[in-house]
Amino acid sequence: MNSNSPLFVIGSFVAALSMKVARLPVPGQSLLGEDLLLEAGGKGLNVAIAARRLGALVDGIVAIGSDSFAPMAVEALAKADLPEDMLVRFAGPSGTGVGLIDAHGENMIAVYPGANGLLSAREAKAAAARIAAAGAVIAQYEVGDEVITAAFAIARAAGVPTILNPSPYRPIRADILATTDMLVVNTTEAAALIAELAAPSTEGSGGFASLAHALFENGIETLVVTLGAEGALLWRRDGTHLRQPAFPVAAVDATGCGDAFLAGLVVALARTGDPQQALRIASACGAITCGRIGVIDALPDWTGAIALADPPRP
């Protein structure tokens, strides 16, 4: 990865409504909320803002609609020092998400894709020169397969690394898997992949190792599995296997932790080239973000991430 070139994010914008509750409801139950936040969000937008806050150059495409939520995205990009021409405008509603967060930071989230579902190969091809000039291309699954397929094909032809975080999970198309260099998944997503690829169960790290080798046969170079409070694992085709313990944190809201981890991982790899250090910084980014309700204001800068990942020794 080239730290002097922008990270290109195939992004999503969601007007995110988050409510704090004492506990998550059971079906049919109504609860009183204890805190409420409406902010610009979306997995792609979160990653783009997180990477920029960590000091990376960032470009990409993010879809918005023509509704009253769309200006939130414009404002969020301006505040984060991201180029407004990342935005692709469609008629109709923008993406919208609703999340409930309990007292332990666990959450339940529903997302309506809105304009995010309208991104297609056309938008990727229109950005082909920017994709080919990127340091890496990142995609998640709040957008459709067509735009990812086209963007990853352009990146592969230009020798640009591609990173896929298939969240929220759906089966990964063979043409996307074949053009993905790094796959970043949590344990639930890893279990789904194991079922799809007929790999062994996820009992212990041995199951994930078997998944890694199955993915290597499909062209993947690196697999990263996030384990929540148990940390994170990384495998590379060259035989590298790393483990990073989680940093202790009083979790307030886990909503953006995965996005912060992903941004920290990619930025740190581009800056340092050291996968172990990148895992530490990524884990620090996730831990810091979990410490308060909401996402964007909780995302750390590089100094904050390093302070947790590598505190000065007395």
Short mmCIF file of C-alpha atoms in Angstrom, two decimals:
data_model
loop_
_atom_site.label_atom_id
_atom_site.label_comp_id
_atom_site.label_asym_id
_atom_site.label_seq_id
_atom_site.Cartn_x
_atom_site.Cartn_y
_atom_site.Cartn_z
CA MET A 1 0.00 0.00 0.00
CA ASN A 2 1.19 3.51 -0.81
CA SER A 3 0.63 5.97 2.05
CA ASN A 4 1.13 8.91 -0.35
CA SER A 5 -1.92 7.95 -2.44
CA PRO A 6 -5.52 8.31 -1.29
CA LEU A 7 -7.48 5.40 0.11
CA PHE A 8 -10.51 4.98 -2.13
CA VAL A 9 -13.64 4.04 -0.17
CA ILE A 10 -16.67 2.50 -1.90
CA GLY A 11 -18.85 4.11 0.71
CA SER A 12 -22.32 4.31 2.13
CA PHE A 13 -24.09 7.18 3.85
CA VAL A 14 -26.74 6.51 6.47
CA ALA A 15 -28.61 9.02 8.60
CA ALA A 16 -28.01 7.14 11.85
CA LEU A 17 -30.43 7.36 14.74
CA SER A 18 -29.04 5.78 17.92
CA MET A 19 -30.90 5.30 21.20
CA LYS A 20 -29.45 4.14 24.50
CA VAL A 21 -31.63 1.66 26.42
CA ALA A 22 -31.11 -0.21 29.67
CA ARG A 23 -31.35 -3.54 27.83
CA LEU A 24 -32.22 -4.70 24.35
CA PRO A 25 -35.95 -5.43 23.89
CA VAL A 26 -37.55 -8.79 23.26
CA PRO A 27 -40.11 -9.11 20.43
CA GLY A 28 -43.22 -7.05 21.09
CA GLN A 29 -41.66 -5.07 23.94
CA SER A 30 -41.48 -1.26 24.17
CA LEU A 31 -38.75 0.42 26.22
CA LEU A 32 -37.96 3.97 27.28
CA GLY A 33 -34.81 5.42 25.75
CA GLU A 34 -32.17 7.01 27.95
CA ASP A 35 -30.20 8.93 25.32
CA LEU A 36 -30.73 9.85 21.67
CA LEU A 37 -28.35 10.80 18.86
CA LEU A 38 -28.91 11.56 15.18
CA GLU A 39 -25.71 11.80 13.15
CA ALA A 40 -24.26 11.16 9.73
CA GLY A 41 -23.09 7.57 9.53
CA GLY A 42 -22.93 4.53 7.32
CA LYS A 43 -20.14 1.98 7.30
CA GLY A 44 -18.42 3.54 4.31
CA LEU A 45 -18.69 7.10 5.56
CA ASN A 46 -17.45 6.02 8.99
CA VAL A 47 -14.37 4.37 7.46
CA ALA A 48 -13.64 7.36 5.24
CA ILE A 49 -13.86 9.82 8.14
CA ALA A 50 -11.88 7.51 10.44
CA ALA A 51 -9.08 7.14 7.90
CA ARG A 52 -8.95 10.89 7.26
CA ARG A 53 -8.83 11.61 10.99
CA LEU A 54 -5.90 9.21 11.25
CA GLY A 55 -4.10 11.38 8.71
CA ALA A 56 -4.66 9.45 5.47
CA LEU A 57 -5.61 11.00 2.17
CA VAL A 58 -9.09 9.74 1.32
CA ASP A 59 -11.21 9.65 -1.83
CA GLY A 60 -14.18 7.53 -2.81
CA ILE A 61 -17.80 7.43 -3.85
CA VAL A 62 -20.69 7.81 -1.41
CA ALA A 63 -24.35 7.82 -2.46
CA ILE A 64 -26.93 10.24 -1.08
CA GLY A 65 -30.56 10.89 -1.94
CA SER A 66 -32.56 14.06 -2.46
CA ASP A 67 -34.26 14.07 0.94
CA SER A 68 -33.76 16.15 4.07
CA PHE A 69 -31.04 13.79 5.32
CA ALA A 70 -28.71 14.39 2.35
CA PRO A 71 -27.28 17.69 3.70
CA MET A 72 -26.02 15.76 6.73
CA ALA A 73 -23.58 13.96 4.44
CA VAL A 74 -22.40 17.19 2.83
CA GLU A 75 -21.78 18.72 6.25
CA ALA A 76 -20.04 15.60 7.57
CA LEU A 77 -17.60 15.47 4.63
CA ALA A 78 -16.79 19.17 4.95
CA LYS A 79 -16.18 18.86 8.69
CA ALA A 80 -13.94 15.83 8.13
CA ASP A 81 -11.92 17.55 5.36
CA LEU A 82 -13.12 15.10 2.73
CA PRO A 83 -13.82 16.17 -0.88
CA GLU A 84 -17.48 16.84 -1.64
CA ASP A 85 -17.06 15.28 -5.09
CA MET A 86 -17.06 11.91 -3.33
CA LEU A 87 -20.85 12.32 -3.22
CA VAL A 88 -23.04 10.76 -5.89
CA ARG A 89 -26.58 12.13 -5.83
CA PHE A 90 -29.73 10.18 -6.66
CA ALA A 91 -33.40 11.13 -6.56
CA GLY A 92 -35.23 9.58 -3.61
CA PRO A 93 -34.38 8.71 -0.02
CA SER A 94 -30.91 8.51 1.48
CA GLY A 95 -29.80 5.54 3.53
CA THR A 96 -31.23 5.46 7.04
CA GLY A 97 -30.30 3.39 10.09
CA VAL A 98 -31.82 2.84 13.52
CA GLY A 99 -29.80 1.41 16.39
CA LEU A 100 -30.47 0.44 19.98
CA ILE A 101 -27.51 0.25 22.39
CA ASP A 102 -27.76 -1.40 25.80
CA ALA A 103 -25.93 -0.59 29.02
CA HIS A 104 -23.03 -2.90 28.06
CA GLY A 105 -22.52 -1.37 24.61
CA GLU A 106 -24.19 -4.23 22.71
CA ASN A 107 -26.43 -3.13 19.88
CA MET A 108 -29.22 -4.02 17.47
CA ILE A 109 -29.20 -2.17 14.15
CA ALA A 110 -31.49 -2.04 11.11
CA VAL A 111 -30.40 -0.23 7.93
CA TYR A 112 -32.52 0.92 4.99
CA PRO A 113 -30.10 1.27 2.03
CA GLY A 114 -31.92 4.01 0.11
CA ALA A 115 -29.53 5.65 -2.36
CA ASN A 116 -26.70 3.27 -1.35
CA GLY A 117 -28.47 0.49 -3.24
CA LEU A 118 -28.39 2.53 -6.47
CA LEU A 119 -24.61 2.63 -6.86
CA SER A 120 -23.63 0.59 -9.92
CA ALA A 121 -20.75 -0.22 -12.23
CA ARG A 122 -21.40 3.11 -13.94
CA GLU A 123 -20.24 5.08 -10.89
CA ALA A 124 -17.15 2.88 -10.47
CA LYS A 125 -16.21 3.29 -14.14
CA ALA A 126 -16.69 7.06 -13.89
CA ALA A 127 -14.13 7.04 -11.07
CA ALA A 128 -11.75 4.61 -12.82
CA ALA A 129 -8.79 7.00 -12.98
CA ARG A 130 -9.13 7.84 -9.27
CA ILE A 131 -9.39 4.15 -8.36
CA ALA A 132 -6.32 3.29 -10.43
CA ALA A 133 -4.35 6.05 -8.66
CA ALA A 134 -5.40 4.98 -5.15
CA GLY A 135 -3.19 3.45 -2.48
CA ALA A 136 -5.91 0.88 -1.73
CA VAL A 137 -9.62 0.37 -2.38
CA ILE A 138 -11.95 -0.46 0.53
CA ALA A 139 -15.50 -1.76 0.29
CA GLN A 140 -18.18 -2.94 2.69
CA TYR A 141 -21.61 -4.41 2.12
CA GLU A 142 -23.98 -1.48 2.64
CA VAL A 143 -23.66 -1.09 -1.15
CA GLY A 144 -24.48 -3.61 -3.86
CA ASP A 145 -22.24 -6.14 -5.57
CA GLU A 146 -22.19 -4.41 -8.96
CA VAL A 147 -20.24 -1.33 -7.88
CA ILE A 148 -17.78 -3.41 -5.83
CA THR A 149 -17.20 -5.86 -8.68
CA ALA A 150 -16.43 -3.05 -11.11
CA ALA A 151 -14.25 -1.07 -8.68
CA PHE A 152 -12.23 -4.11 -7.61
CA ALA A 153 -11.69 -5.15 -11.24
CA ILE A 154 -10.34 -1.67 -12.03
CA ALA A 155 -8.11 -1.79 -8.95
CA ARG A 156 -6.78 -5.27 -9.76
CA ALA A 157 -5.92 -4.24 -13.31
CA ALA A 158 -4.00 -1.25 -11.92
CA GLY A 159 -2.22 -3.26 -9.22
CA VAL A 160 -4.05 -1.46 -6.41
CA PRO A 161 -4.70 -3.55 -3.24
CA THR A 162 -8.35 -4.24 -2.40
CA ILE A 163 -9.85 -4.70 1.07
CA LEU A 164 -13.32 -6.18 1.61
CA ASN A 165 -15.27 -6.07 4.86
CA PRO A 166 -18.48 -8.00 4.00
CA SER A 167 -20.68 -6.32 6.59
CA PRO A 168 -23.64 -6.50 6.91
CA TYR A 169 -22.99 -10.01 5.68
CA ARG A 170 -24.22 -11.60 2.47
CA PRO A 171 -22.58 -14.37 0.46
CA ILE A 172 -19.49 -13.13 -1.37
CA ARG A 173 -19.68 -13.46 -5.13
CA ALA A 174 -16.87 -15.42 -6.75
CA ASP A 175 -15.81 -12.49 -8.95
CA ILE A 176 -15.49 -10.21 -5.92
CA LEU A 177 -13.57 -12.82 -3.92
CA ALA A 178 -11.22 -13.37 -6.85
CA THR A 179 -10.26 -9.66 -6.90
CA THR A 180 -10.00 -9.20 -3.11
CA ASP A 181 -6.54 -9.01 -1.55
CA MET A 182 -7.52 -8.64 2.12
CA LEU A 183 -10.69 -9.87 3.79
CA VAL A 184 -11.66 -8.47 7.21
CA VAL A 185 -14.47 -10.28 9.04
CA ASN A 186 -15.85 -10.77 12.53
CA THR A 187 -16.59 -14.20 14.00
CA THR A 188 -20.18 -14.27 12.74
CA GLU A 189 -19.08 -13.42 9.21
CA ALA A 190 -16.24 -15.96 9.44
CA ALA A 191 -18.73 -18.67 10.47
CA ALA A 192 -20.89 -17.86 7.43
CA LEU A 193 -17.85 -18.06 5.17
CA ILE A 194 -16.85 -21.39 6.69
CA ALA A 195 -20.30 -22.75 5.86
CA GLU A 196 -20.09 -21.43 2.28
CA LEU A 197 -16.59 -22.78 1.62
CA ALA A 198 -17.20 -26.05 3.48
CA ALA A 199 -14.24 -25.31 5.74
CA PRO A 200 -14.01 -26.82 9.24
CA SER A 201 -15.85 -25.38 12.24
CA THR A 202 -14.69 -22.24 14.04
CA GLU A 203 -13.68 -24.07 17.23
CA GLY A 204 -10.53 -22.26 18.30
CA SER A 205 -8.07 -20.50 16.02
CA GLY A 206 -7.52 -23.75 14.11
CA GLY A 207 -10.92 -23.38 12.46
CA PHE A 208 -10.10 -19.85 11.38
CA ALA A 209 -6.72 -21.03 10.10
CA SER A 210 -8.49 -23.58 7.90
CA LEU A 211 -10.74 -20.80 6.63
CA ALA A 212 -7.66 -18.74 5.83
CA HIS A 213 -6.16 -21.55 3.76
CA ALA A 214 -9.48 -22.06 1.96
CA LEU A 215 -9.54 -18.36 1.14
CA PHE A 216 -5.93 -18.43 -0.05
CA GLU A 217 -7.05 -21.02 -2.62
CA ASN A 218 -9.59 -18.43 -3.82
CA GLY A 219 -6.94 -15.74 -4.29
CA ILE A 220 -7.08 -13.91 -0.95
CA GLU A 221 -3.67 -12.77 0.34
CA THR A 222 -4.64 -11.79 3.91
CA LEU A 223 -7.44 -12.75 6.30
CA VAL A 224 -8.17 -10.74 9.45
CA VAL A 225 -10.73 -11.99 11.97
CA THR A 226 -11.90 -9.67 14.74
CA LEU A 227 -12.89 -11.45 17.96
CA GLY A 228 -14.41 -8.62 20.01
CA ALA A 229 -13.11 -8.75 23.57
CA GLU A 230 -10.73 -11.58 22.54
CA GLY A 231 -8.77 -9.40 20.14
CA ALA A 232 -7.96 -10.07 16.49
CA LEU A 233 -6.17 -12.62 14.31
CA LEU A 234 -4.31 -12.23 11.03
CA TRP A 235 -3.12 -14.78 8.49
CA ARG A 236 -1.13 -14.15 5.32
CA ARG A 237 -0.54 -16.42 2.39
CA ASP A 238 3.21 -16.26 3.15
CA GLY A 239 2.62 -18.15 6.42
CA THR A 240 2.42 -15.15 8.76
CA HIS A 241 0.03 -15.74 11.68
CA LEU A 242 -0.47 -12.98 14.24
CA ARG A 243 -2.69 -12.47 17.28
CA GLN A 244 -3.49 -9.14 18.94
CA PRO A 245 -5.21 -9.07 22.36
CA ALA A 246 -7.99 -6.55 22.80
CA PHE A 247 -7.38 -3.42 24.84
CA PRO A 248 -9.50 -3.28 28.00
CA VAL A 249 -12.36 -0.82 27.52
CA ALA A 250 -15.60 0.10 29.25
CA ALA A 251 -17.81 -0.36 26.19
CA VAL A 252 -20.48 2.29 25.77
CA ASP A 253 -21.46 1.80 22.11
CA ALA A 254 -20.04 -0.88 19.81
CA THR A 255 -21.70 0.54 16.68
CA GLY A 256 -18.59 2.01 15.00
CA CYS A 257 -15.88 -0.19 16.50
CA GLY A 258 -15.50 -2.41 13.44
CA ASP A 259 -15.31 0.58 11.10
CA ALA A 260 -12.67 2.24 13.31
CA PHE A 261 -10.69 -1.03 13.41
CA LEU A 262 -10.82 -1.35 9.61
CA ALA A 263 -9.67 2.21 9.01
CA GLY A 264 -6.90 1.90 11.59
CA LEU A 265 -5.69 -1.37 10.07
CA VAL A 266 -5.46 -0.04 6.52
CA VAL A 267 -3.93 3.32 7.48
CA ALA A 268 -1.37 1.68 9.79
CA LEU A 269 -0.39 -0.90 7.18
CA ALA A 270 0.14 1.86 4.64
CA ARG A 271 2.20 3.91 7.11
CA THR A 272 4.27 1.23 8.79
CA GLY A 273 4.16 -1.87 6.58
CA ASP A 274 4.19 -3.88 9.83
CA PRO A 275 1.12 -6.14 10.22
CA GLN A 276 1.62 -6.65 13.97
CA GLN A 277 1.83 -2.92 14.59
CA ALA A 278 -1.14 -2.39 12.30
CA LEU A 279 -3.20 -4.87 14.31
CA ARG A 280 -2.30 -3.05 17.54
CA ILE A 281 -3.25 0.35 16.14
CA ALA A 282 -6.47 -1.03 14.63
CA SER A 283 -7.42 -2.60 17.96
CA ALA A 284 -6.70 0.68 19.73
CA CYS A 285 -8.92 2.54 17.27
CA GLY A 286 -11.77 0.10 17.89
CA ALA A 287 -11.39 0.30 21.67
CA ILE A 288 -11.35 4.10 21.73
CA THR A 289 -14.45 4.32 19.53
CA CYS A 290 -16.38 1.95 21.79
CA GLY A 291 -15.92 4.32 24.71
CA ARG A 292 -18.76 6.73 23.92
CA ILE A 293 -22.18 6.76 22.27
CA GLY A 294 -22.17 7.62 18.59
CA VAL A 295 -19.44 7.07 16.03
CA ILE A 296 -17.98 10.10 14.27
CA ASP A 297 -17.09 12.14 17.34
CA ALA A 298 -15.65 9.02 18.98
CA LEU A 299 -13.19 8.18 16.19
CA PRO A 300 -9.56 8.76 17.27
CA ASP A 301 -6.81 10.66 15.52
CA TRP A 302 -3.36 9.13 14.97
CA THR A 303 -1.94 10.59 18.17
CA GLY A 304 -4.78 9.16 20.24
CA ALA A 305 -4.51 5.74 18.63
CA ILE A 306 -0.75 5.58 19.15
CA ALA A 307 -1.10 6.73 22.77
CA LEU A 308 -3.16 3.62 23.50
CA ALA A 309 -1.37 1.22 21.14
CA ASP A 310 2.16 2.20 22.21
CA PRO A 311 2.09 4.28 25.39
CA PRO A 312 5.39 5.96 26.31
CA ARG A 313 7.50 3.91 28.68
CA PRO A 314 8.55 5.53 31.98
#
